Amino acid sequence: MTQFTPRLPPLHQITPFNRNRTMNKNQIPRTRPWPAAGFPTSKALSNNNFGDANCMEQLLVHCANAIESNDVTLAQQILWVLNNIAPPDGDSNQRLASSFLRALTARAAKTGTCCNMLLGTNNNNLAIHKFSIIELANFVDLTPWHRFGFTAANAAILEATEGFSVVHIVDLSSTHCMQIPTLIDAIATRHEVPPLVKLTVANANCRDIPPILDLSYDELGAKLVNFARTKNVIMEFRVVSSSYEDGFATLIEQLRVQQHQQRQQHLIYGTEAPPAEALVINCHMMLHYIPDETLSTIHDTETTTSSYVYESSSCVVTSTSSLRSLFLKALRGLDPTVVILVDEDADLTSNDLVCRLRSAFNYLWIPYDTVDTFLARGSKQRQWYEADICWKVENVIAHEGVQRVERAEAKNKWEQRMKSVGFQGIGFSDECVAEVKGMLDEHAAGWGLKKEDEHIVLTWKGHNVVFASAWLPA
């Protein structure tokens, strides 16, 4: 291994950081500005100001630029500084910077920038935990990060499906149906004779994306059906083998076929046809995994399998839209009763590494800051929680192409997408908002709620975290 002497470069060799970088309009400066242009001296490493989050962000930006330009010496020197000021067991800012340090060293290793001396730094606690169903249920209840969306979505679903005797829920969720038991309980409480509930989930090949459930979807479905039975709710559970990688094309096609069969039954049997279904599309932090690159290729008809194509006599030409937009357009074609969209209010889609790093750094400080309020240092749950965040950071920073699946978009971008394909936002009722506020009262005082146009937004210390919105076909 190459020996490295921690000799920092002269200040004039470092490009000063631009304090006037573009920030999200909802973002509130949370720390003091960078104390001085250029690189710190060894004496500054012991200065408390140097632990400021903005200082660490500047170092990470310099390091990313050095890695991208293959400046091995500079990259190693910055990594050495970060390794000294950002221990993985430090305060929230230090743990945040440490996760980005790991991600940058992983990227350096992938690109051939030799930073192997730091690759083994305190990685022992980063194994992604496989949750039992009880562990996962308890895990998602620790913070409002998921409960916010669960509560808002369930209230909107109950209102939108009032009067239907059959409710078909297509659950596209990153939390493996953890929202459903609460919804079933609410349905049983609300109705003297509960509707038939059909639950369809996509086996979305997310088995390697945390949180990971150590249970097959067939076993999960059996448990949900049994739970519904205890509430006197009849539930049907179906798993469709479909992936976010192609915009859930198989799932969309099966829903189309099902709707066609229902229409045929109505034509044949008339008034004796099965009752109309309420179709609910529940999207909980899953849609940002759908690729957002623009499609513009031409495929031979014999080899093309995607549902999102336009056919001609000799070939199939894909749309110039992204799979993300095509998926939403396909949803609109299903004429759903309601679409619920819940996701993280961040923009991690940039192809520029530094831009992505800044966006991620100025968003992912939130889970590190919140974890100190509800999990004891050294607890297993805290290790699981922060390992999941580290996974997200590494995916955003170290990977490119199809391997980079963490591509969250800000709520205004999703709003544009929904409206462009023919959806209109309906907002949330006062009863729904009151329910969400009641849930937030169970958590730390830093959590808040605000309404913005069609959305309600979960906040932490005034910063946007997660948004929720409900949509109807226009």
mmCIF file of N, CA, C and O in Angstrom, residues 263-354:
data_model
loop_
_atom_site.group_PDB
_atom_site.id
_atom_site.type_symbol
_atom_site.label_atom_id
_atom_site.label_comp_id
_atom_site.label_asym_id
_atom_site.label_seq_id
_atom_site.Cartn_x
_atom_site.Cartn_y
_atom_site.Cartn_z
ATOM 1 N N ARG A 263 -65.292 -4.807 -18.210
ATOM 2 C CA ARG A 263 -66.186 -4.159 -19.161
ATOM 3 C C ARG A 263 -66.952 -5.194 -19.983
ATOM 4 O O ARG A 263 -68.136 -5.025 -20.275
ATOM 5 N N GLN A 264 -66.261 -6.265 -20.346
ATOM 6 C CA GLN A 264 -66.921 -7.325 -21.106
ATOM 7 C C GLN A 264 -68.020 -7.969 -20.274
ATOM 8 O O GLN A 264 -69.103 -8.295 -20.806
ATOM 9 N N GLN A 265 -67.786 -8.171 -18.987
ATOM 10 C CA GLN A 265 -68.806 -8.748 -18.125
ATOM 11 C C GLN A 265 -70.021 -7.843 -18.026
ATOM 12 O O GLN A 265 -71.169 -8.312 -18.012
ATOM 13 N N HIS A 266 -69.790 -6.542 -17.969
ATOM 14 C CA HIS A 266 -70.904 -5.601 -17.931
ATOM 15 C C HIS A 266 -71.730 -5.688 -19.199
ATOM 16 O O HIS A 266 -72.966 -5.629 -19.164
ATOM 17 N N LEU A 267 -71.071 -5.836 -20.346
ATOM 18 C CA LEU A 267 -71.778 -5.934 -21.613
ATOM 19 C C LEU A 267 -72.597 -7.216 -21.698
ATOM 20 O O LEU A 267 -73.705 -7.238 -22.228
ATOM 21 N N ILE A 268 -72.038 -8.295 -21.144
ATOM 22 C CA ILE A 268 -72.705 -9.591 -21.247
ATOM 23 C C ILE A 268 -73.850 -9.710 -20.249
ATOM 24 O O ILE A 268 -74.961 -10.131 -20.593
ATOM 25 N N TYR A 269 -73.607 -9.316 -18.992
ATOM 26 C CA TYR A 269 -74.576 -9.561 -17.940
ATOM 27 C C TYR A 269 -75.420 -8.346 -17.578
ATOM 28 O O TYR A 269 -76.384 -8.461 -16.823
ATOM 29 N N GLY A 270 -75.063 -7.193 -18.078
ATOM 30 C CA GLY A 270 -75.844 -6.002 -17.792
ATOM 31 C C GLY A 270 -75.891 -5.690 -16.316
ATOM 32 O O GLY A 270 -74.873 -5.569 -15.648
ATOM 33 N N THR A 271 -77.123 -5.608 -15.763
ATOM 34 C CA THR A 271 -77.281 -5.237 -14.358
ATOM 35 C C THR A 271 -76.764 -6.302 -13.408
ATOM 36 O O THR A 271 -76.575 -6.040 -12.223
ATOM 37 N N GLU A 272 -76.557 -7.534 -13.908
ATOM 38 C CA GLU A 272 -76.053 -8.594 -13.045
ATOM 39 C C GLU A 272 -74.528 -8.646 -13.006
ATOM 40 O O GLU A 272 -73.949 -9.547 -12.429
ATOM 41 N N ALA A 273 -73.926 -7.675 -13.651
ATOM 42 C CA ALA A 273 -72.460 -7.637 -13.675
ATOM 43 C C ALA A 273 -71.919 -7.389 -12.276
ATOM 44 O O ALA A 273 -72.605 -6.844 -11.413
ATOM 45 N N PRO A 274 -70.678 -7.823 -12.020
ATOM 46 C CA PRO A 274 -70.055 -7.551 -10.719
ATOM 47 C C PRO A 274 -70.032 -6.054 -10.440
ATOM 48 O O PRO A 274 -70.007 -5.236 -11.366
ATOM 49 N N PRO A 275 -70.083 -5.646 -9.195
ATOM 50 C CA PRO A 275 -70.094 -4.218 -8.859
ATOM 51 C C PRO A 275 -68.819 -3.526 -9.330
ATOM 52 O O PRO A 275 -67.757 -4.141 -9.413
ATOM 53 N N ALA A 276 -68.954 -2.237 -9.634
ATOM 54 C CA ALA A 276 -67.803 -1.464 -10.088
ATOM 55 C C ALA A 276 -66.778 -1.356 -8.964
ATOM 56 O O ALA A 276 -67.128 -1.262 -7.790
ATOM 57 N N GLU A 277 -65.509 -1.391 -9.328
ATOM 58 C CA GLU A 277 -64.432 -1.297 -8.357
ATOM 59 C C GLU A 277 -63.922 0.128 -8.249
ATOM 60 O O GLU A 277 -63.874 0.866 -9.241
ATOM 61 N N ALA A 278 -63.542 0.487 -7.063
ATOM 62 C CA ALA A 278 -62.741 1.697 -6.875
ATOM 63 C C ALA A 278 -61.287 1.290 -7.056
ATOM 64 O O ALA A 278 -60.796 0.393 -6.368
ATOM 65 N N LEU A 279 -60.607 1.911 -8.006
ATOM 66 C CA LEU A 279 -59.203 1.600 -8.257
ATOM 67 C C LEU A 279 -58.335 2.664 -7.592
ATOM 68 O O LEU A 279 -58.379 3.838 -7.965
ATOM 69 N N VAL A 280 -57.548 2.235 -6.621
ATOM 70 C CA VAL A 280 -56.675 3.132 -5.861
ATOM 71 C C VAL A 280 -55.226 2.793 -6.203
ATOM 72 O O VAL A 280 -54.792 1.649 -6.046
ATOM 73 N N ILE A 281 -54.476 3.773 -6.659
ATOM 74 C CA ILE A 281 -53.049 3.594 -6.913
ATOM 75 C C ILE A 281 -52.301 4.313 -5.797
ATOM 76 O O ILE A 281 -52.322 5.543 -5.705
ATOM 77 N N ASN A 282 -51.687 3.543 -4.926
ATOM 78 C CA ASN A 282 -51.013 4.097 -3.755
ATOM 79 C C ASN A 282 -49.500 4.035 -3.961
ATOM 80 O O ASN A 282 -48.903 2.965 -3.926
ATOM 81 N N CYS A 283 -48.890 5.186 -4.191
ATOM 82 C CA CYS A 283 -47.454 5.259 -4.506
ATOM 83 C C CYS A 283 -46.715 5.874 -3.328
ATOM 84 O O CYS A 283 -46.793 7.085 -3.100
ATOM 85 N N HIS A 284 -46.007 5.037 -2.593
ATOM 86 C CA HIS A 284 -45.327 5.510 -1.386
ATOM 87 C C HIS A 284 -43.822 5.324 -1.540
ATOM 88 O O HIS A 284 -43.289 4.235 -1.365
ATOM 89 N N MET A 285 -43.136 6.401 -1.920
ATOM 90 C CA MET A 285 -41.679 6.429 -2.033
ATOM 91 C C MET A 285 -41.137 5.317 -2.931
ATOM 92 O O MET A 285 -40.059 4.768 -2.691
ATOM 93 N N MET A 286 -41.886 5.024 -3.987
ATOM 94 C CA MET A 286 -41.463 3.997 -4.934
ATOM 95 C C MET A 286 -41.217 4.558 -6.328
ATOM 96 O O MET A 286 -40.335 4.102 -7.054
ATOM 97 N N LEU A 287 -41.963 5.596 -6.708
ATOM 98 C CA LEU A 287 -41.883 6.069 -8.090
ATOM 99 C C LEU A 287 -40.537 6.675 -8.433
ATOM 100 O O LEU A 287 -40.149 6.714 -9.603
ATOM 101 N N HIS A 288 -39.785 7.166 -7.422
ATOM 102 C CA HIS A 288 -38.490 7.771 -7.768
ATOM 103 C C HIS A 288 -37.459 6.729 -8.179
ATOM 104 O O HIS A 288 -36.363 7.085 -8.625
ATOM 105 N N TYR A 289 -37.801 5.438 -8.045
ATOM 106 C CA TYR A 289 -36.913 4.397 -8.562
ATOM 107 C C TYR A 289 -37.102 4.174 -10.064
ATOM 108 O O TYR A 289 -36.242 3.590 -10.720
ATOM 109 N N ILE A 290 -38.232 4.606 -10.605
ATOM 110 C CA ILE A 290 -38.452 4.459 -12.046
ATOM 111 C C ILE A 290 -37.460 5.348 -12.788
ATOM 112 O O ILE A 290 -37.316 6.527 -12.460
ATOM 113 N N PRO A 291 -36.749 4.827 -13.790
ATOM 114 C CA PRO A 291 -35.746 5.637 -14.499
ATOM 115 C C PRO A 291 -36.353 6.908 -15.086
ATOM 116 O O PRO A 291 -37.500 6.909 -15.554
ATOM 117 N N ASP A 292 -35.588 7.984 -15.036
ATOM 118 C CA ASP A 292 -36.085 9.255 -15.558
ATOM 119 C C ASP A 292 -35.383 9.686 -16.834
ATOM 120 O O ASP A 292 -35.642 10.772 -17.349
ATOM 121 N N GLU A 293 -34.499 8.835 -17.368
ATOM 122 C CA GLU A 293 -33.841 9.181 -18.626
ATOM 123 C C GLU A 293 -34.856 9.205 -19.771
ATOM 124 O O GLU A 293 -35.810 8.428 -19.788
ATOM 125 N N THR A 294 -34.625 10.081 -20.738
ATOM 126 C CA THR A 294 -35.499 10.164 -21.903
ATOM 127 C C THR A 294 -35.255 8.978 -22.819
ATOM 128 O O THR A 294 -34.120 8.605 -23.095
ATOM 129 N N LEU A 295 -36.345 8.387 -23.284
ATOM 130 C CA LEU A 295 -36.254 7.268 -24.215
ATOM 131 C C LEU A 295 -36.344 7.791 -25.640
ATOM 132 O O LEU A 295 -37.243 8.549 -25.977
ATOM 133 N N SER A 296 -35.425 7.356 -26.493
ATOM 134 C CA SER A 296 -35.460 7.846 -27.876
ATOM 135 C C SER A 296 -34.909 6.814 -28.855
ATOM 136 O O SER A 296 -34.451 7.143 -29.928
ATOM 137 N N THR A 297 -34.938 5.547 -28.477
ATOM 138 C CA THR A 297 -34.371 4.504 -29.315
ATOM 139 C C THR A 297 -35.445 3.806 -30.124
ATOM 140 O O THR A 297 -36.637 3.878 -29.829
ATOM 141 N N ILE A 298 -35.015 3.102 -31.159
ATOM 142 C CA ILE A 298 -35.915 2.350 -32.017
ATOM 143 C C ILE A 298 -35.612 0.880 -31.846
ATOM 144 O O ILE A 298 -34.464 0.458 -31.883
ATOM 145 N N HIS A 299 -36.660 0.075 -31.647
ATOM 146 C CA HIS A 299 -36.497 -1.344 -31.431
ATOM 147 C C HIS A 299 -37.214 -2.133 -32.530
ATOM 148 O O HIS A 299 -38.241 -1.713 -33.039
ATOM 149 N N ASP A 300 -36.693 -3.296 -32.822
ATOM 150 C CA ASP A 300 -37.383 -4.219 -33.718
ATOM 151 C C ASP A 300 -38.602 -4.783 -33.005
ATOM 152 O O ASP A 300 -38.572 -5.088 -31.822
ATOM 153 N N THR A 301 -39.718 -4.958 -33.702
ATOM 154 C CA THR A 301 -40.952 -5.398 -33.061
ATOM 155 C C THR A 301 -40.830 -6.776 -32.454
ATOM 156 O O THR A 301 -41.530 -7.111 -31.509
ATOM 157 N N GLU A 302 -39.948 -7.620 -32.962
ATOM 158 C CA GLU A 302 -39.822 -8.969 -32.431
ATOM 159 C C GLU A 302 -39.093 -9.009 -31.094
ATOM 160 O O GLU A 302 -39.213 -9.959 -30.333
ATOM 161 N N THR A 303 -38.320 -7.968 -30.777
ATOM 162 C CA THR A 303 -37.522 -7.995 -29.550
ATOM 163 C C THR A 303 -38.015 -7.016 -28.501
ATOM 164 O O THR A 303 -37.540 -7.021 -27.387
ATOM 165 N N THR A 304 -38.989 -6.191 -28.851
ATOM 166 C CA THR A 304 -39.470 -5.203 -27.909
ATOM 167 C C THR A 304 -40.546 -5.802 -27.018
ATOM 168 O O THR A 304 -41.492 -6.399 -27.498
ATOM 169 N N THR A 305 -40.404 -5.635 -25.706
ATOM 170 C CA THR A 305 -41.373 -6.185 -24.771
ATOM 171 C C THR A 305 -42.052 -5.108 -23.932
ATOM 172 O O THR A 305 -43.039 -5.386 -23.267
ATOM 173 N N SER A 306 -41.557 -3.911 -23.956
ATOM 174 C CA SER A 306 -42.146 -2.870 -23.132
ATOM 175 C C SER A 306 -43.552 -2.522 -23.588
ATOM 176 O O SER A 306 -43.865 -2.532 -24.774
ATOM 177 N N SER A 307 -44.431 -2.182 -22.639
ATOM 178 C CA SER A 307 -45.790 -1.764 -22.968
ATOM 179 C C SER A 307 -45.835 -0.308 -23.397
ATOM 180 O O SER A 307 -46.836 0.140 -23.949
ATOM 181 N N TYR A 308 -44.795 0.435 -23.120
ATOM 182 C CA TYR A 308 -44.811 1.859 -23.385
ATOM 183 C C TYR A 308 -44.180 2.154 -24.743
ATOM 184 O O TYR A 308 -43.081 2.689 -24.840
ATOM 185 N N VAL A 309 -44.838 1.755 -25.823
ATOM 186 C CA VAL A 309 -44.291 1.929 -27.163
ATOM 187 C C VAL A 309 -45.399 2.338 -28.123
ATOM 188 O O VAL A 309 -46.579 2.159 -27.859
ATOM 189 N N TYR A 310 -44.987 2.864 -29.254
ATOM 190 C CA TYR A 310 -45.904 3.202 -30.322
ATOM 191 C C TYR A 310 -45.538 2.355 -31.525
ATOM 192 O O TYR A 310 -44.414 2.424 -32.029
ATOM 193 N N GLU A 311 -46.488 1.576 -31.998
ATOM 194 C CA GLU A 311 -46.187 0.602 -33.041
ATOM 195 C C GLU A 311 -46.408 1.189 -34.430
ATOM 196 O O GLU A 311 -47.338 1.939 -34.675
ATOM 197 N N SER A 312 -45.546 0.806 -35.352
ATOM 198 C CA SER A 312 -45.724 1.085 -36.765
ATOM 199 C C SER A 312 -45.649 -0.245 -37.488
ATOM 200 O O SER A 312 -45.558 -1.298 -36.889
ATOM 201 N N SER A 313 -45.672 -0.230 -38.797
ATOM 202 C CA SER A 313 -45.720 -1.473 -39.557
ATOM 203 C C SER A 313 -44.424 -2.265 -39.465
ATOM 204 O O SER A 313 -44.423 -3.484 -39.559
ATOM 205 N N SER A 314 -43.303 -1.600 -39.272
ATOM 206 C CA SER A 314 -42.032 -2.310 -39.324
ATOM 207 C C SER A 314 -41.208 -2.233 -38.055
ATOM 208 O O SER A 314 -40.305 -3.025 -37.861
ATOM 209 N N CYS A 315 -41.504 -1.272 -37.200
ATOM 210 C CA CYS A 315 -40.690 -1.131 -35.998
ATOM 211 C C CYS A 315 -41.504 -0.500 -34.887
ATOM 212 O O CYS A 315 -42.625 -0.049 -35.096
ATOM 213 N N VAL A 316 -40.913 -0.472 -33.736
ATOM 214 C CA VAL A 316 -41.529 0.159 -32.579
ATOM 215 C C VAL A 316 -40.622 1.304 -32.145
ATOM 216 O O VAL A 316 -39.442 1.106 -31.898
ATOM 217 N N VAL A 317 -41.185 2.503 -32.067
ATOM 218 C CA VAL A 317 -40.410 3.670 -31.679
ATOM 219 C C VAL A 317 -40.826 4.082 -30.268
ATOM 220 O O VAL A 317 -42.000 4.337 -30.015
ATOM 221 N N THR A 318 -39.890 4.105 -29.381
ATOM 222 C CA THR A 318 -40.227 4.497 -28.012
ATOM 223 C C THR A 318 -40.485 5.993 -27.962
ATOM 224 O O THR A 318 -39.997 6.760 -28.784
ATOM 225 N N SER A 319 -41.250 6.396 -26.976
ATOM 226 C CA SER A 319 -41.557 7.810 -26.801
ATOM 227 C C SER A 319 -40.301 8.575 -26.401
ATOM 228 O O SER A 319 -39.365 8.023 -25.859
ATOM 229 N N THR A 320 -40.331 9.890 -26.659
ATOM 230 C CA THR A 320 -39.221 10.733 -26.225
ATOM 231 C C THR A 320 -39.388 11.146 -24.759
ATOM 232 O O THR A 320 -38.573 11.874 -24.231
ATOM 233 N N SER A 321 -40.459 10.693 -24.117
ATOM 234 C CA SER A 321 -40.630 10.931 -22.693
ATOM 235 C C SER A 321 -39.789 9.932 -21.913
ATOM 236 O O SER A 321 -39.284 8.958 -22.460
ATOM 237 N N SER A 322 -39.697 10.172 -20.607
ATOM 238 C CA SER A 322 -39.002 9.223 -19.750
ATOM 239 C C SER A 322 -39.974 8.139 -19.328
ATOM 240 O O SER A 322 -41.194 8.287 -19.407
ATOM 241 N N LEU A 323 -39.427 7.015 -18.849
ATOM 242 C CA LEU A 323 -40.279 5.949 -18.325
ATOM 243 C C LEU A 323 -41.157 6.474 -17.195
ATOM 244 O O LEU A 323 -42.294 6.029 -17.016
ATOM 245 N N ARG A 324 -40.627 7.404 -16.438
ATOM 246 C CA ARG A 324 -41.375 7.980 -15.317
ATOM 247 C C ARG A 324 -42.642 8.663 -15.815
ATOM 248 O O ARG A 324 -43.735 8.454 -15.265
ATOM 249 N N SER A 325 -42.522 9.458 -16.856
ATOM 250 C CA SER A 325 -43.685 10.147 -17.408
ATOM 251 C C SER A 325 -44.632 9.169 -18.098
ATOM 252 O O SER A 325 -45.861 9.300 -18.020
ATOM 253 N N LEU A 326 -44.062 8.181 -18.785
ATOM 254 C CA LEU A 326 -44.890 7.192 -19.474
ATOM 255 C C LEU A 326 -45.685 6.352 -18.478
ATOM 256 O O LEU A 326 -46.839 5.980 -18.745
ATOM 257 N N PHE A 327 -45.101 6.049 -17.343
ATOM 258 C CA PHE A 327 -45.821 5.315 -16.307
ATOM 259 C C PHE A 327 -47.030 6.120 -15.835
ATOM 260 O O PHE A 327 -48.136 5.588 -15.700
ATOM 261 N N LEU A 328 -46.845 7.412 -15.570
ATOM 262 C CA LEU A 328 -47.949 8.247 -15.116
ATOM 263 C C LEU A 328 -49.022 8.375 -16.194
ATOM 264 O O LEU A 328 -50.225 8.383 -15.893
ATOM 265 N N LYS A 329 -48.600 8.450 -17.448
ATOM 266 C CA LYS A 329 -49.570 8.503 -18.542
ATOM 267 C C LYS A 329 -50.372 7.212 -18.610
ATOM 268 O O LYS A 329 -51.593 7.221 -18.835
ATOM 269 N N ALA A 330 -49.693 6.082 -18.382
ATOM 270 C CA ALA A 330 -50.389 4.794 -18.373
ATOM 271 C C ALA A 330 -51.372 4.718 -17.211
ATOM 272 O O ALA A 330 -52.473 4.175 -17.352
ATOM 273 N N LEU A 331 -50.992 5.266 -16.054
ATOM 274 C CA LEU A 331 -51.921 5.317 -14.924
ATOM 275 C C LEU A 331 -53.170 6.112 -15.282
ATOM 276 O O LEU A 331 -54.292 5.704 -14.948
ATOM 277 N N ARG A 332 -52.979 7.234 -15.943
ATOM 278 C CA ARG A 332 -54.129 8.065 -16.336
ATOM 279 C C ARG A 332 -55.065 7.285 -17.251
ATOM 280 O O ARG A 332 -56.292 7.415 -17.182
ATOM 281 N N GLY A 333 -54.485 6.437 -18.102
ATOM 282 C CA GLY A 333 -55.297 5.632 -19.007
ATOM 283 C C GLY A 333 -56.164 4.614 -18.292
ATOM 284 O O GLY A 333 -57.175 4.151 -18.838
ATOM 285 N N LEU A 334 -55.789 4.260 -17.056
ATOM 286 C CA LEU A 334 -56.579 3.313 -16.264
ATOM 287 C C LEU A 334 -57.763 3.994 -15.591
ATOM 288 O O LEU A 334 -58.611 3.312 -15.011
ATOM 289 N N ASP A 335 -57.846 5.319 -15.641
ATOM 290 C CA ASP A 335 -58.929 6.087 -15.046
ATOM 291 C C ASP A 335 -59.152 5.710 -13.585
ATOM 292 O O ASP A 335 -60.259 5.311 -13.185
ATOM 293 N N PRO A 336 -58.122 5.815 -12.761
ATOM 294 C CA PRO A 336 -58.253 5.385 -11.357
ATOM 295 C C PRO A 336 -59.182 6.291 -10.559
ATOM 296 O O PRO A 336 -59.405 7.450 -10.913
ATOM 297 N N THR A 337 -59.714 5.744 -9.479
ATOM 298 C CA THR A 337 -60.561 6.524 -8.589
ATOM 299 C C THR A 337 -59.739 7.597 -7.880
ATOM 300 O O THR A 337 -60.192 8.738 -7.713
ATOM 301 N N VAL A 338 -58.536 7.241 -7.458
ATOM 302 C CA VAL A 338 -57.636 8.199 -6.830
ATOM 303 C C VAL A 338 -56.214 7.670 -6.938
ATOM 304 O O VAL A 338 -55.997 6.453 -6.920
ATOM 305 N N VAL A 339 -55.269 8.577 -7.075
ATOM 306 C CA VAL A 339 -53.842 8.246 -7.030
ATOM 307 C C VAL A 339 -53.235 9.012 -5.859
ATOM 308 O O VAL A 339 -53.400 10.230 -5.757
ATOM 309 N N ILE A 340 -52.572 8.284 -4.979
ATOM 310 C CA ILE A 340 -51.880 8.909 -3.854
ATOM 311 C C ILE A 340 -50.386 8.887 -4.147
ATOM 312 O O ILE A 340 -49.829 7.843 -4.464
ATOM 313 N N LEU A 341 -49.755 10.045 -4.064
ATOM 314 C CA LEU A 341 -48.316 10.154 -4.321
ATOM 315 C C LEU A 341 -47.628 10.711 -3.084
ATOM 316 O O LEU A 341 -47.902 11.840 -2.659
ATOM 317 N N VAL A 342 -46.773 9.895 -2.496
ATOM 318 C CA VAL A 342 -45.983 10.299 -1.320
ATOM 319 C C VAL A 342 -44.521 10.054 -1.647
ATOM 320 O O VAL A 342 -44.149 8.969 -2.109
ATOM 321 N N ASP A 343 -43.678 11.061 -1.454
ATOM 322 C CA ASP A 343 -42.250 10.859 -1.714
ATOM 323 C C ASP A 343 -41.433 11.904 -0.982
ATOM 324 O O ASP A 343 -41.978 12.840 -0.384
ATOM 325 N N GLU A 344 -40.123 11.723 -1.040
ATOM 326 C CA GLU A 344 -39.198 12.643 -0.384
ATOM 327 C C GLU A 344 -39.045 13.907 -1.220
ATOM 328 O O GLU A 344 -38.902 13.834 -2.446
ATOM 329 N N ASP A 345 -39.079 15.059 -0.564
ATOM 330 C CA ASP A 345 -39.024 16.338 -1.269
ATOM 331 C C ASP A 345 -37.573 16.764 -1.437
ATOM 332 O O ASP A 345 -37.060 17.635 -0.735
ATOM 333 N N ALA A 346 -36.903 16.123 -2.380
ATOM 334 C CA ALA A 346 -35.497 16.409 -2.669
ATOM 335 C C ALA A 346 -35.271 16.200 -4.160
ATOM 336 O O ALA A 346 -36.056 15.525 -4.829
ATOM 337 N N ASP A 347 -34.204 16.762 -4.684
ATOM 338 C CA ASP A 347 -33.864 16.583 -6.093
ATOM 339 C C ASP A 347 -32.503 15.908 -6.189
ATOM 340 O O ASP A 347 -31.468 16.537 -5.983
ATOM 341 N N LEU A 348 -32.518 14.611 -6.494
ATOM 342 C CA LEU A 348 -31.285 13.833 -6.614
ATOM 343 C C LEU A 348 -31.110 13.298 -8.028
ATOM 344 O O LEU A 348 -30.503 12.258 -8.230
ATOM 345 N N THR A 349 -31.643 14.010 -9.010
ATOM 346 C CA THR A 349 -31.648 13.497 -10.382
ATOM 347 C C THR A 349 -30.502 14.012 -11.248
ATOM 348 O O THR A 349 -30.313 13.519 -12.361
ATOM 349 N N SER A 350 -29.746 14.987 -10.767
ATOM 350 C CA SER A 350 -28.728 15.602 -11.614
ATOM 351 C C SER A 350 -27.679 14.593 -12.072
ATOM 352 O O SER A 350 -27.278 13.700 -11.320
ATOM 353 N N ASN A 351 -27.225 14.753 -13.296
ATOM 354 C CA ASN A 351 -26.124 13.932 -13.812
ATOM 355 C C ASN A 351 -24.765 14.440 -13.362
ATOM 356 O O ASN A 351 -23.754 13.767 -13.542
ATOM 357 N N ASP A 352 -24.737 15.643 -12.786
ATOM 358 C CA ASP A 352 -23.490 16.227 -12.296
ATOM 359 C C ASP A 352 -23.259 15.784 -10.857
ATOM 360 O O ASP A 352 -24.108 15.994 -9.978
ATOM 361 N N LEU A 353 -22.126 15.163 -10.583
ATOM 362 C CA LEU A 353 -21.844 14.606 -9.266
ATOM 363 C C LEU A 353 -21.885 15.664 -8.178
ATOM 364 O O LEU A 353 -22.493 15.461 -7.118
ATOM 365 N N VAL A 354 -21.242 16.792 -8.390
ATOM 366 C CA VAL A 354 -21.174 17.826 -7.353
ATOM 367 C C VAL A 354 -22.560 18.370 -7.038
ATOM 368 O O VAL A 354 -22.919 18.579 -5.869
#
